[in-house]
Amino acid sequence: MGFFDKLFEKNENPIPKIPIVKDFQNNLDQIKEILKDGDDIIYREFMVGQEQDMKFGLVYAEGLADKNLLNEHILQNLMVLCRTAPMEVPDLRDKIYETIKNGSVAVTDLKEIDDIQVAIDMILSGESILLLNHWDKALVIATKGWPMRGVNAPDTEKVIRGPSDGFNETLRVNTALVRRRIRDPKFKIKQMQVGQRSKTDIAILYIEDIVNKDILKMVKERIDAIDIDAIMESGYIEQLIQDSWRSPFPQMQHTQRPDTVAAALYEGRVAVIVDNTPFVLIMPATVVTLIQSPEDYYERPFIASAIRMLRFAALILSLIMPSLYIAITSYHPGMLPTDLAMYVAGSRANVPFPAFIEAFIMEAALELLREAGIRLPGPIGSTIGIVGGLVLGQAAVEAGIVSPLMVIVVALTAIAGYSSPSYSLAISYRLLRFVMMAFAAFLGLYGVIWVIIAILIHLCNLKSFGVPYLSPFVGSAATPQDFKDVFIRAPLRYMKNRPQYLHAGDSQRLAYDTQEILTEEGDGNGKQK
């Protein structure tokens, strides 16, 4: 059995069912035994009825359940209202369960269960369990009410124009933010749990008549095959269901923006929301989708296209600029103009290291500054990044460790790398930059070209849930229509169809040409034709 077969092998010994019986004390003892030494589990036993002869028990986890809801809408109704209610109806006592379920507990969501293990899972998820004597079922009462962070602007995906709300760590809040943008009955949210011990709630989002059914099936099967003890963040899901773990490139898009998720669902893609994290996964992903920014679609097409082409150019420069410096200064100085070649030679005259060591020192220092700036508190982190870069760069030049041109190259490389909307894609390019620098040090421009060819071959073979990673550049499903949203962003009136490489169920998203309507209604100067 291979590594991945063992990883995704399902547990053949599921937790046995413990049925709820009519003996109230036995049920309560079973729950106490399983949750023993849990000081945050509250057991509230009380008597109900005019003669105080019906025993009830309420079990919940303190901090996860809403105490106000428990006190005002459950305990008060059962202990006060039921005590004062007349009991003349002969069969009321026999139907006390139905009476409580249908008329006494004023909450929005109730359901019956007959398994102690399910009751335990519900308690640890923030729900409350109501046990009744002489009844072989229990009521699950929706009382989730843990503290949560508000809906704030995303920290990692800033835009000048566009919505400023972002996901938080609560699953139901995140699904509501997406549902607010997709008021379509075909929009589906399928919820499941992953993790043998954590039992983390996750939600799979898609639009039923748009999504590619094969991609949706693949996502569900891969998630269902996960057999791990705990899921702490959406990164766990990403690593366990991606197509190739050996690739340095991200095969899923992650975002904190609800508008990005909604736009992806409208294209026919699938989103996965994981409880306890604000980062949502979108699949499949391609290089093009990872470079696109939400703001590209909120601005006019000429502005968006210019910024997008600048972004593509910056990403390429961030990958190859240090290696080009190494290759040209070490092996091909004749490619430079005479004056520039003489200046480069003069500036490097006192540098004791070869170009590769010089570039490696500066790149490593930049990565250290970047990491330190992330870990430190906000105001201090930005100060360390700016001051550290200036001080280290100036000191390194004055000490003769690096040349001034090397400082400029590294600074431009860092700025170009920050232009990527996807943090995961930017990290991939940063790692490959060191590989390309090493090959440039040994083989010059030939090494740079070999690494570029190797990266392109890898990208051509890489897929994300069956979709070629370089779509629409490779693959038979791409059409000229798809290139209207790659290097440039065509006007919305010309983007009538969804990406063809996704094989969406409903491929059309714009049913008419707005320009034709404008031509029919008027000439743009207020004069009707």
Short mmCIF file of C-alpha atoms in Angstrom, two decimals:
data_model
loop_
_atom_site.label_atom_id
_atom_site.label_comp_id
_atom_site.label_asym_id
_atom_site.label_seq_id
_atom_site.Cartn_x
_atom_site.Cartn_y
_atom_site.Cartn_z
CA MET A 1 0.00 0.00 0.00
CA GLY A 2 1.44 3.37 -1.04
CA PHE A 3 1.88 6.46 1.09
CA PHE A 4 -1.22 8.21 -0.21
CA ASP A 5 -3.27 5.00 0.05
CA LYS A 6 -2.39 4.85 3.73
CA LEU A 7 -3.03 8.55 4.17
CA PHE A 8 -6.51 8.41 2.71
CA GLU A 9 -7.41 4.98 4.07
CA LYS A 10 -10.72 5.24 5.88
CA ASN A 11 -10.99 4.09 9.46
CA GLU A 12 -12.75 0.74 9.42
CA ASN A 13 -13.58 0.88 13.14
CA PRO A 14 -16.13 3.66 13.60
CA ILE A 15 -17.20 4.76 17.06
CA PRO A 16 -19.99 2.38 18.19
CA LYS A 17 -23.45 3.80 18.71
CA ILE A 18 -24.63 4.23 22.30
CA PRO A 19 -28.43 4.37 22.24
CA ILE A 20 -30.42 6.69 24.47
CA VAL A 21 -32.65 4.69 26.81
CA LYS A 22 -35.71 5.59 28.88
CA ASP A 23 -33.68 5.65 32.09
CA PHE A 24 -32.83 9.32 32.56
CA GLN A 25 -30.06 8.73 35.09
CA ASN A 26 -28.38 6.13 32.89
CA ASN A 27 -28.24 8.56 29.95
CA LEU A 28 -26.83 11.32 32.11
CA ASP A 29 -24.21 9.01 33.63
CA GLN A 30 -23.12 7.91 30.14
CA ILE A 31 -22.56 11.53 29.11
CA LYS A 32 -20.72 12.32 32.34
CA GLU A 33 -18.47 9.29 31.90
CA ILE A 34 -17.48 10.29 28.36
CA LEU A 35 -16.98 13.94 29.29
CA LYS A 36 -15.45 13.35 32.71
CA ASP A 37 -12.92 15.89 33.98
CA GLY A 38 -14.42 18.46 31.63
CA ASP A 39 -14.99 21.36 34.00
CA ASP A 40 -16.59 23.50 31.29
CA ILE A 41 -19.47 21.02 30.76
CA ILE A 42 -22.54 22.12 32.70
CA TYR A 43 -25.18 19.61 33.88
CA ARG A 44 -28.45 21.23 34.98
CA GLU A 45 -31.04 18.88 36.47
CA PHE A 46 -34.48 20.22 37.37
CA MET A 47 -38.08 19.15 37.97
CA VAL A 48 -41.03 20.20 35.81
CA GLY A 49 -44.79 20.11 36.31
CA GLN A 50 -47.29 21.32 38.91
CA GLU A 51 -46.35 18.46 41.22
CA GLN A 52 -42.65 18.61 40.40
CA ASP A 53 -42.61 14.95 39.39
CA MET A 54 -41.04 15.10 35.89
CA LYS A 55 -37.25 15.07 35.82
CA PHE A 56 -35.34 16.94 33.11
CA GLY A 57 -31.66 17.46 32.40
CA LEU A 58 -29.88 20.11 30.33
CA VAL A 59 -26.26 19.62 29.23
CA TYR A 60 -24.14 22.25 27.48
CA ALA A 61 -20.57 23.53 27.21
CA GLU A 62 -19.97 26.81 28.97
CA GLY A 63 -18.54 29.40 26.60
CA LEU A 64 -19.92 27.71 23.50
CA ALA A 65 -23.64 28.01 24.29
CA ASP A 66 -25.60 31.25 24.65
CA LYS A 67 -26.49 31.54 28.36
CA ASN A 68 -29.12 34.22 27.82
CA LEU A 69 -30.96 32.01 25.35
CA LEU A 70 -30.76 29.07 27.77
CA ASN A 71 -32.07 31.09 30.71
CA GLU A 72 -34.81 33.10 29.02
CA HIS A 73 -36.16 30.76 26.36
CA ILE A 74 -35.53 27.26 27.69
CA LEU A 75 -35.16 27.06 31.47
CA GLN A 76 -37.72 29.78 32.18
CA ASN A 77 -40.29 28.20 29.89
CA LEU A 78 -39.78 24.71 31.27
CA MET A 79 -39.46 25.56 34.99
CA VAL A 80 -42.03 28.36 35.26
CA LEU A 81 -44.51 28.17 32.41
CA CYS A 82 -44.83 24.38 32.47
CA ARG A 83 -45.27 24.47 36.25
CA THR A 84 -48.23 26.84 36.02
CA ALA A 85 -49.86 25.22 33.00
CA PRO A 86 -53.03 23.20 33.71
CA MET A 87 -52.58 19.45 33.54
CA GLU A 88 -56.23 18.42 33.13
CA VAL A 89 -55.69 16.87 29.73
CA PRO A 90 -55.38 13.11 30.42
CA ASP A 91 -52.74 12.38 27.83
CA LEU A 92 -50.67 15.52 28.30
CA ARG A 93 -48.23 13.71 30.54
CA ASP A 94 -47.82 10.98 27.94
CA LYS A 95 -47.18 13.58 25.22
CA ILE A 96 -44.93 15.84 27.26
CA TYR A 97 -42.09 15.39 24.76
CA GLU A 98 -44.19 16.60 21.84
CA THR A 99 -45.55 19.42 24.01
CA ILE A 100 -42.07 20.66 24.84
CA LYS A 101 -40.84 20.26 21.29
CA ASN A 102 -43.77 22.05 19.68
CA GLY A 103 -44.83 24.61 22.25
CA SER A 104 -42.57 25.16 25.25
CA VAL A 105 -39.02 25.72 24.00
CA ALA A 106 -38.86 29.03 22.13
CA VAL A 107 -35.83 28.50 19.88
CA THR A 108 -35.45 28.44 16.12
CA ASP A 109 -33.99 24.97 15.61
CA LEU A 110 -34.80 21.67 17.33
CA LYS A 111 -34.16 18.08 16.35
CA GLU A 112 -34.42 14.64 17.90
CA ILE A 113 -31.53 12.22 18.38
CA ASP A 114 -31.26 8.71 19.79
CA ASP A 115 -27.48 8.31 20.15
CA ILE A 116 -25.28 9.39 23.06
CA GLN A 117 -22.27 9.85 20.73
CA VAL A 118 -24.23 12.27 18.57
CA ALA A 119 -25.29 14.11 21.74
CA ILE A 120 -21.61 14.46 22.74
CA ASP A 121 -20.72 15.88 19.32
CA MET A 122 -23.58 18.38 19.56
CA ILE A 123 -22.55 19.52 23.06
CA LEU A 124 -18.95 20.08 21.94
CA SER A 125 -20.23 22.03 18.93
CA GLY A 126 -22.08 24.55 21.09
CA GLU A 127 -25.55 22.99 21.08
CA SER A 128 -27.49 22.00 24.22
CA ILE A 129 -28.99 18.59 24.93
CA LEU A 130 -32.31 18.23 26.76
CA LEU A 131 -32.90 14.83 28.39
CA LEU A 132 -36.30 13.66 29.68
CA ASN A 133 -37.09 10.84 32.04
CA HIS A 134 -38.98 7.86 30.58
CA TRP A 135 -38.11 8.88 27.02
CA ASP A 136 -35.64 7.15 24.69
CA LYS A 137 -34.74 10.26 22.70
CA ALA A 138 -33.18 13.64 23.41
CA LEU A 139 -33.67 17.12 22.04
CA VAL A 140 -30.81 19.02 20.40
CA ILE A 141 -31.43 22.73 20.94
CA ALA A 142 -29.61 25.29 18.77
CA THR A 143 -27.80 27.48 21.31
CA LYS A 144 -24.45 28.25 19.66
CA GLY A 145 -23.21 31.57 20.99
CA TRP A 146 -19.45 31.65 21.37
CA PRO A 147 -17.49 34.94 21.14
CA MET A 148 -16.56 35.86 17.61
CA ARG A 149 -14.59 38.49 15.73
CA GLY A 150 -16.57 41.03 13.77
CA VAL A 151 -16.68 41.38 10.00
CA ASN A 152 -13.66 43.53 9.16
CA ALA A 153 -11.74 44.46 6.03
CA PRO A 154 -9.34 41.71 4.84
CA ASP A 155 -5.73 42.27 5.84
CA THR A 156 -4.09 40.44 2.94
CA GLU A 157 -6.17 41.54 -0.07
CA LYS A 158 -6.40 45.31 -0.12
CA VAL A 159 -8.30 47.11 -2.87
CA ILE A 160 -8.93 50.78 -3.59
CA ARG A 161 -12.38 50.18 -5.00
CA GLY A 162 -14.62 47.34 -3.89
CA PRO A 163 -16.32 45.85 -0.81
CA SER A 164 -14.47 46.09 2.49
CA ASP A 165 -16.06 43.17 4.33
CA GLY A 166 -14.04 40.01 4.92
CA PHE A 167 -14.50 36.56 6.34
CA ASN A 168 -13.97 35.78 10.02
CA GLU A 169 -13.48 32.53 11.93
CA THR A 170 -17.17 31.55 12.17
CA LEU A 171 -18.50 29.23 9.49
CA ARG A 172 -22.11 30.41 9.50
CA VAL A 173 -21.12 34.09 9.29
CA ASN A 174 -18.93 33.31 6.28
CA THR A 175 -21.66 31.39 4.45
CA ALA A 176 -24.05 34.29 5.13
CA LEU A 177 -21.62 36.77 3.55
CA VAL A 178 -21.58 34.69 0.37
CA ARG A 179 -25.34 34.01 0.43
CA ARG A 180 -25.91 37.76 0.60
CA ARG A 181 -24.25 38.10 -2.81
CA ILE A 182 -25.88 35.07 -4.46
CA ARG A 183 -29.65 35.24 -4.08
CA ASP A 184 -30.18 32.24 -6.28
CA PRO A 185 -32.13 29.12 -5.24
CA LYS A 186 -29.58 27.09 -7.21
CA PHE A 187 -26.83 28.21 -4.84
CA LYS A 188 -26.13 25.25 -2.57
CA ILE A 189 -24.24 24.91 0.71
CA LYS A 190 -23.40 21.34 1.70
CA GLN A 191 -22.05 20.99 5.24
CA MET A 192 -19.97 18.09 6.57
CA GLN A 193 -17.46 17.33 9.31
CA VAL A 194 -13.80 16.40 8.88
CA GLY A 195 -11.42 15.19 11.58
CA GLN A 196 -11.89 12.17 13.82
CA ARG A 197 -11.27 14.22 16.97
CA SER A 198 -11.75 17.85 15.99
CA LYS A 199 -14.93 17.18 13.95
CA THR A 200 -14.37 20.48 12.17
CA ASP A 201 -17.36 21.81 10.27
CA ILE A 202 -16.73 22.58 6.62
CA ALA A 203 -19.09 23.80 3.89
CA ILE A 204 -18.88 23.12 0.17
CA LEU A 205 -20.38 25.96 -1.91
CA TYR A 206 -21.45 25.82 -5.54
CA ILE A 207 -24.20 26.92 -7.92
CA GLU A 208 -26.02 23.80 -9.03
CA ASP A 209 -26.75 24.59 -12.67
CA ILE A 210 -23.38 26.31 -13.33
CA VAL A 211 -20.78 24.13 -11.62
CA ASN A 212 -18.93 21.40 -13.48
CA LYS A 213 -20.37 18.22 -11.96
CA ASP A 214 -17.09 16.31 -12.43
CA ILE A 215 -15.12 18.93 -10.47
CA LEU A 216 -17.76 18.99 -7.73
CA LYS A 217 -17.71 15.20 -7.45
CA MET A 218 -13.91 15.21 -7.28
CA VAL A 219 -13.93 17.79 -4.47
CA LYS A 220 -16.49 15.85 -2.43
CA GLU A 221 -14.71 12.53 -2.87
CA ARG A 222 -11.32 13.92 -1.87
CA ILE A 223 -12.69 15.63 1.22
CA ASP A 224 -14.71 12.58 2.19
CA ALA A 225 -11.56 10.44 1.89
CA ILE A 226 -9.64 12.50 4.46
CA ASP A 227 -9.00 10.49 7.61
CA ILE A 228 -7.09 12.67 10.08
CA ASP A 229 -7.53 13.42 13.75
CA ALA A 230 -7.87 17.20 13.48
CA ILE A 231 -8.33 19.98 10.93
CA MET A 232 -6.98 23.22 12.37
CA GLU A 233 -7.13 25.46 9.30
CA SER A 234 -8.12 25.38 5.65
CA GLY A 235 -4.45 24.77 4.81
CA TYR A 236 -4.88 21.21 6.12
CA ILE A 237 -7.65 20.59 3.58
CA GLU A 238 -5.61 22.23 0.82
CA GLN A 239 -2.60 20.00 1.41
CA LEU A 240 -4.63 16.80 1.65
CA ILE A 241 -6.72 17.21 -1.51
CA GLN A 242 -4.37 19.00 -3.93
CA ASP A 243 -3.34 17.20 -7.11
CA SER A 244 0.43 17.28 -6.61
CA TRP A 245 2.10 17.92 -3.26
CA ARG A 246 5.51 18.00 -4.96
CA SER A 247 4.71 21.18 -6.88
CA PRO A 248 5.81 24.50 -5.38
CA PHE A 249 2.81 26.21 -7.00
CA PRO A 250 -0.53 26.55 -5.17
CA GLN A 251 -3.24 24.47 -6.83
CA MET A 252 -6.07 26.16 -4.96
CA GLN A 253 -6.86 29.81 -4.49
CA HIS A 254 -7.44 31.04 -0.96
CA THR A 255 -9.10 34.34 -0.15
CA GLN A 256 -10.59 36.38 2.67
CA ARG A 257 -12.98 38.26 0.36
CA PRO A 258 -16.64 37.20 -0.02
CA ASP A 259 -16.90 38.99 -3.40
CA THR A 260 -14.01 36.89 -4.74
CA VAL A 261 -15.76 33.69 -3.66
CA ALA A 262 -19.07 34.80 -5.17
CA ALA A 263 -17.40 35.70 -8.47
CA ALA A 264 -15.66 32.31 -8.58
CA LEU A 265 -18.96 30.50 -7.96
CA TYR A 266 -20.57 32.46 -10.78
CA GLU A 267 -17.79 31.20 -13.05
CA GLY A 268 -18.60 27.58 -12.19
CA ARG A 269 -15.93 26.89 -9.59
CA VAL A 270 -16.30 25.35 -6.11
CA ALA A 271 -15.50 26.94 -2.74
CA VAL A 272 -14.77 25.26 0.59
CA ILE A 273 -15.26 27.15 3.86
CA VAL A 274 -13.61 25.71 6.97
CA ASP A 275 -14.72 26.65 10.47
CA ASN A 276 -12.19 28.51 12.67
CA THR A 277 -10.38 30.20 9.76
CA PRO A 278 -11.12 33.27 7.61
CA PHE A 279 -9.39 31.79 4.55
CA VAL A 280 -11.70 30.15 2.02
CA LEU A 281 -10.45 27.70 -0.62
CA ILE A 282 -11.50 28.04 -4.27
CA MET A 283 -10.93 25.29 -6.80
CA PRO A 284 -9.85 24.72 -9.48
CA ALA A 285 -7.14 27.39 -9.69
CA THR A 286 -4.95 28.45 -12.58
CA VAL A 287 -2.01 30.82 -12.93
CA VAL A 288 -4.33 33.38 -14.50
CA THR A 289 -6.88 33.31 -11.67
CA LEU A 290 -4.13 33.65 -9.08
CA ILE A 291 -2.79 36.80 -10.76
CA GLN A 292 -6.19 38.44 -11.15
CA SER A 293 -7.40 40.91 -8.53
CA PRO A 294 -11.05 41.65 -7.60
CA GLU A 295 -10.41 45.28 -8.43
CA ASP A 296 -9.79 44.35 -12.08
CA TYR A 297 -13.55 43.98 -12.53
CA TYR A 298 -14.58 47.11 -10.63
CA GLU A 299 -12.52 49.52 -12.72
CA ARG A 300 -12.94 50.43 -16.39
CA PRO A 301 -11.38 47.94 -18.82
CA PHE A 302 -8.49 50.15 -20.00
CA ILE A 303 -7.32 50.87 -16.46
CA ALA A 304 -7.76 47.26 -15.36
CA SER A 305 -5.91 45.94 -18.42
CA ALA A 306 -2.94 48.27 -17.92
CA ILE A 307 -2.62 47.30 -14.26
CA ARG A 308 -2.95 43.60 -15.06
CA MET A 309 -0.22 43.70 -17.73
CA LEU A 310 2.01 45.56 -15.26
CA ARG A 311 1.30 42.79 -12.74
CA PHE A 312 2.29 40.07 -15.22
CA ALA A 313 5.53 41.90 -16.06
CA ALA A 314 6.34 42.44 -12.37
CA LEU A 315 5.86 38.75 -11.62
CA ILE A 316 8.29 37.76 -14.36
CA LEU A 317 10.84 40.36 -13.24
CA SER A 318 10.63 39.18 -9.62
CA LEU A 319 11.58 35.69 -10.80
CA ILE A 320 14.44 36.39 -13.20
CA MET A 321 15.99 39.76 -12.26
CA PRO A 322 18.63 38.57 -9.71
CA SER A 323 19.60 35.60 -11.90
CA LEU A 324 19.98 37.89 -14.93
CA TYR A 325 22.29 40.14 -12.89
CA ILE A 326 24.41 37.12 -11.91
CA ALA A 327 24.52 35.68 -15.42
CA ILE A 328 25.36 38.96 -17.19
CA THR A 329 27.97 40.20 -14.72
CA SER A 330 29.66 36.79 -14.41
CA TYR A 331 29.43 35.33 -17.91
CA HIS A 332 28.02 37.80 -20.44
CA PRO A 333 29.23 41.34 -19.68
CA GLY A 334 29.43 41.97 -23.42
CA MET A 335 25.64 42.17 -23.53
CA LEU A 336 25.77 45.47 -21.65
CA PRO A 337 26.49 48.84 -23.26
CA THR A 338 30.13 49.84 -22.86
CA ASP A 339 29.53 52.67 -20.40
CA LEU A 340 27.21 50.55 -18.23
CA ALA A 341 29.62 47.59 -18.35
CA MET A 342 32.48 49.82 -17.17
CA TYR A 343 30.33 51.24 -14.36
CA VAL A 344 29.30 47.74 -13.21
CA ALA A 345 32.91 46.57 -13.27
CA GLY A 346 34.01 49.65 -11.32
CA SER A 347 31.27 49.29 -8.70
CA ARG A 348 32.19 45.64 -8.16
CA ALA A 349 35.93 46.22 -8.07
CA ASN A 350 36.06 46.29 -4.27
CA VAL A 351 33.42 43.58 -3.69
CA PRO A 352 35.23 40.45 -2.40
CA PHE A 353 32.48 37.98 -3.36
CA PRO A 354 31.33 36.61 -6.70
CA ALA A 355 28.00 37.85 -8.02
CA PHE A 356 26.10 34.78 -6.79
CA ILE A 357 27.27 35.17 -3.17
CA GLU A 358 26.58 38.89 -3.36
CA ALA A 359 23.02 38.29 -4.61
CA PHE A 360 22.44 35.46 -2.14
CA ILE A 361 23.45 37.63 0.83
CA MET A 362 21.10 40.43 -0.19
CA GLU A 363 18.18 38.10 -0.99
CA ALA A 364 18.62 36.22 2.29
CA ALA A 365 18.74 39.51 4.22
CA LEU A 366 15.57 40.63 2.45
CA GLU A 367 13.78 37.40 3.38
CA LEU A 368 14.86 37.79 7.01
CA LEU A 369 13.56 41.35 7.10
CA ARG A 370 10.31 40.26 5.51
CA GLU A 371 9.82 37.45 8.03
CA ALA A 372 10.72 39.69 10.97
CA GLY A 373 8.28 42.35 9.77
CA ILE A 374 5.46 39.79 9.65
CA ARG A 375 6.07 38.39 13.14
CA LEU A 376 6.46 41.71 14.92
CA PRO A 377 3.46 43.87 15.90
CA GLY A 378 2.08 46.05 13.10
CA PRO A 379 3.69 49.48 13.72
CA ILE A 380 7.02 47.93 14.75
CA GLY A 381 7.00 45.48 11.84
CA SER A 382 6.64 48.18 9.19
CA THR A 383 9.35 50.24 10.87
CA ILE A 384 11.75 47.29 10.95
CA GLY A 385 11.11 46.60 7.27
CA ILE A 386 11.77 50.15 6.10
CA VAL A 387 14.59 51.13 8.47
CA GLY A 388 16.24 47.70 8.27
CA GLY A 389 16.24 47.76 4.48
CA LEU A 390 17.69 51.25 4.27
CA VAL A 391 20.30 50.73 6.98
CA LEU A 392 21.43 47.30 5.82
CA GLY A 393 21.55 48.29 2.15
CA GLN A 394 23.55 51.47 2.79
CA ALA A 395 25.86 49.78 5.28
CA ALA A 396 26.49 46.83 2.94
CA VAL A 397 27.46 49.18 0.09
CA GLU A 398 29.74 51.29 2.28
CA ALA A 399 31.38 48.17 3.69
CA GLY A 400 32.09 46.90 0.19
CA ILE A 401 30.12 43.68 0.67
CA VAL A 402 27.74 44.35 -2.23
CA SER A 403 27.64 46.76 -5.14
CA PRO A 404 25.10 49.61 -5.41
CA LEU A 405 23.58 48.02 -8.52
CA MET A 406 22.92 44.82 -6.55
CA VAL A 407 20.95 46.80 -3.96
CA ILE A 408 18.85 48.33 -6.73
CA VAL A 409 18.21 44.91 -8.30
CA VAL A 410 17.13 43.36 -4.99
CA ALA A 411 14.90 46.33 -4.14
CA LEU A 412 13.16 46.21 -7.54
CA THR A 413 12.77 42.44 -7.19
CA ALA A 414 11.09 42.82 -3.79
CA ILE A 415 8.76 45.55 -5.03
CA ALA A 416 7.82 43.47 -8.08
CA GLY A 417 7.12 40.44 -5.87
CA TYR A 418 4.71 42.41 -3.69
CA SER A 419 2.53 43.16 -6.73
CA SER A 420 1.13 39.61 -6.77
CA PRO A 421 -2.44 39.38 -5.36
CA SER A 422 -1.77 35.77 -4.30
CA TYR A 423 0.60 35.35 -1.35
CA SER A 424 1.06 31.62 -2.08
CA LEU A 425 2.04 32.27 -5.70
CA ALA A 426 4.50 34.97 -4.61
CA ILE A 427 6.16 32.53 -2.19
CA SER A 428 6.55 29.98 -5.00
CA TYR A 429 8.33 32.53 -7.16
CA ARG A 430 10.56 33.54 -4.26
CA LEU A 431 11.71 29.93 -3.79
CA LEU A 432 12.28 29.39 -7.50
CA ARG A 433 14.27 32.62 -7.61
CA PHE A 434 17.02 30.99 -5.51
CA VAL A 435 17.07 27.93 -7.78
CA MET A 436 17.42 30.14 -10.84
CA MET A 437 20.20 32.14 -9.16
CA ALA A 438 22.16 28.93 -8.51
CA PHE A 439 21.85 27.77 -12.12
CA ALA A 440 22.79 31.24 -13.37
CA ALA A 441 25.95 31.11 -11.23
CA PHE A 442 27.07 27.85 -12.88
CA LEU A 443 25.76 28.14 -16.44
CA GLY A 444 25.00 31.80 -17.02
CA LEU A 445 22.06 32.61 -19.28
CA TYR A 446 21.90 28.98 -20.36
CA GLY A 447 21.10 28.02 -16.78
CA VAL A 448 18.39 30.70 -16.59
CA ILE A 449 16.81 29.41 -19.79
CA TRP A 450 16.99 25.78 -18.61
CA VAL A 451 15.18 26.63 -15.35
CA ILE A 452 12.51 28.58 -17.25
CA ILE A 453 11.98 25.64 -19.60
CA ALA A 454 11.77 23.23 -16.63
CA ILE A 455 9.19 25.47 -14.92
CA LEU A 456 7.11 25.68 -18.10
CA ILE A 457 7.23 21.90 -18.58
CA HIS A 458 6.11 21.41 -14.98
CA LEU A 459 3.29 23.94 -15.36
CA CYS A 460 2.11 22.31 -18.58
CA ASN A 461 1.81 18.96 -16.80
CA LEU A 462 0.26 20.38 -13.62
CA LYS A 463 -3.50 20.21 -13.12
CA SER A 464 -5.93 21.50 -10.55
CA PHE A 465 -8.89 19.15 -10.17
CA GLY A 466 -8.55 18.03 -13.77
CA VAL A 467 -8.15 21.55 -15.19
CA PRO A 468 -4.76 22.40 -16.79
CA TYR A 469 -2.88 24.86 -14.61
CA LEU A 470 -1.91 26.99 -17.60
CA SER A 471 -5.46 27.28 -18.94
CA PRO A 472 -6.40 28.82 -21.31
CA PHE A 473 -2.87 28.64 -22.85
CA VAL A 474 -2.92 24.82 -22.86
CA GLY A 475 -5.75 22.32 -23.13
CA SER A 476 -8.21 21.58 -25.89
CA ALA A 477 -11.18 23.15 -24.09
CA ALA A 478 -9.90 26.76 -24.27
CA THR A 479 -11.45 29.10 -26.84
CA PRO A 480 -10.54 32.62 -28.06
CA GLN A 481 -13.32 33.87 -25.78
CA ASP A 482 -11.22 32.87 -22.75
CA PHE A 483 -8.35 35.19 -23.76
CA LYS A 484 -10.57 38.23 -23.19
CA ASP A 485 -9.78 37.90 -19.48
CA VAL A 486 -6.08 36.98 -19.39
CA PHE A 487 -3.51 39.69 -20.18
CA ILE A 488 -6.23 42.27 -20.68
CA ARG A 489 -9.70 42.58 -19.24
CA ALA A 490 -12.14 43.10 -22.08
CA PRO A 491 -15.23 45.28 -21.56
CA LEU A 492 -17.96 43.41 -19.71
CA ARG A 493 -20.31 43.67 -22.68
CA TYR A 494 -17.95 41.41 -24.65
CA MET A 495 -17.48 38.82 -21.89
CA LYS A 496 -20.73 37.00 -22.57
CA ASN A 497 -19.60 33.48 -21.68
CA ARG A 498 -17.99 31.84 -18.70
CA PRO A 499 -14.49 30.32 -19.10
CA GLN A 500 -14.85 27.38 -21.44
CA TYR A 501 -12.02 25.37 -19.86
CA LEU A 502 -14.20 24.97 -16.74
CA HIS A 503 -16.97 23.25 -18.73
CA ALA A 504 -19.66 25.11 -16.79
CA GLY A 505 -23.21 23.79 -17.02
CA ASP A 506 -24.64 27.17 -18.01
CA SER A 507 -21.92 28.76 -20.13
CA GLN A 508 -23.70 32.05 -20.84
CA ARG A 509 -23.66 34.88 -18.31
CA LEU A 510 -24.59 37.91 -20.45
CA ALA A 511 -27.66 37.39 -22.60
CA TYR A 512 -27.47 40.58 -24.67
CA ASP A 513 -25.14 43.30 -25.87
CA THR A 514 -25.60 46.50 -23.88
CA GLN A 515 -24.03 48.49 -26.70
CA GLU A 516 -26.86 47.46 -29.00
CA ILE A 517 -29.41 48.67 -26.44
CA LEU A 518 -27.61 52.00 -26.09
CA THR A 519 -27.57 52.37 -29.88
CA GLU A 520 -31.29 51.64 -30.09
CA GLU A 521 -32.25 53.97 -27.21
CA GLY A 522 -30.12 56.99 -28.06
CA ASP A 523 -26.89 58.31 -29.50
CA GLY A 524 -25.40 59.18 -26.07
CA ASN A 525 -26.25 62.90 -26.29
CA GLY A 526 -29.80 62.63 -25.05
CA LYS A 527 -31.26 62.42 -28.57
CA GLN A 528 -33.40 59.42 -29.38
CA LYS A 529 -32.79 57.70 -32.70
#
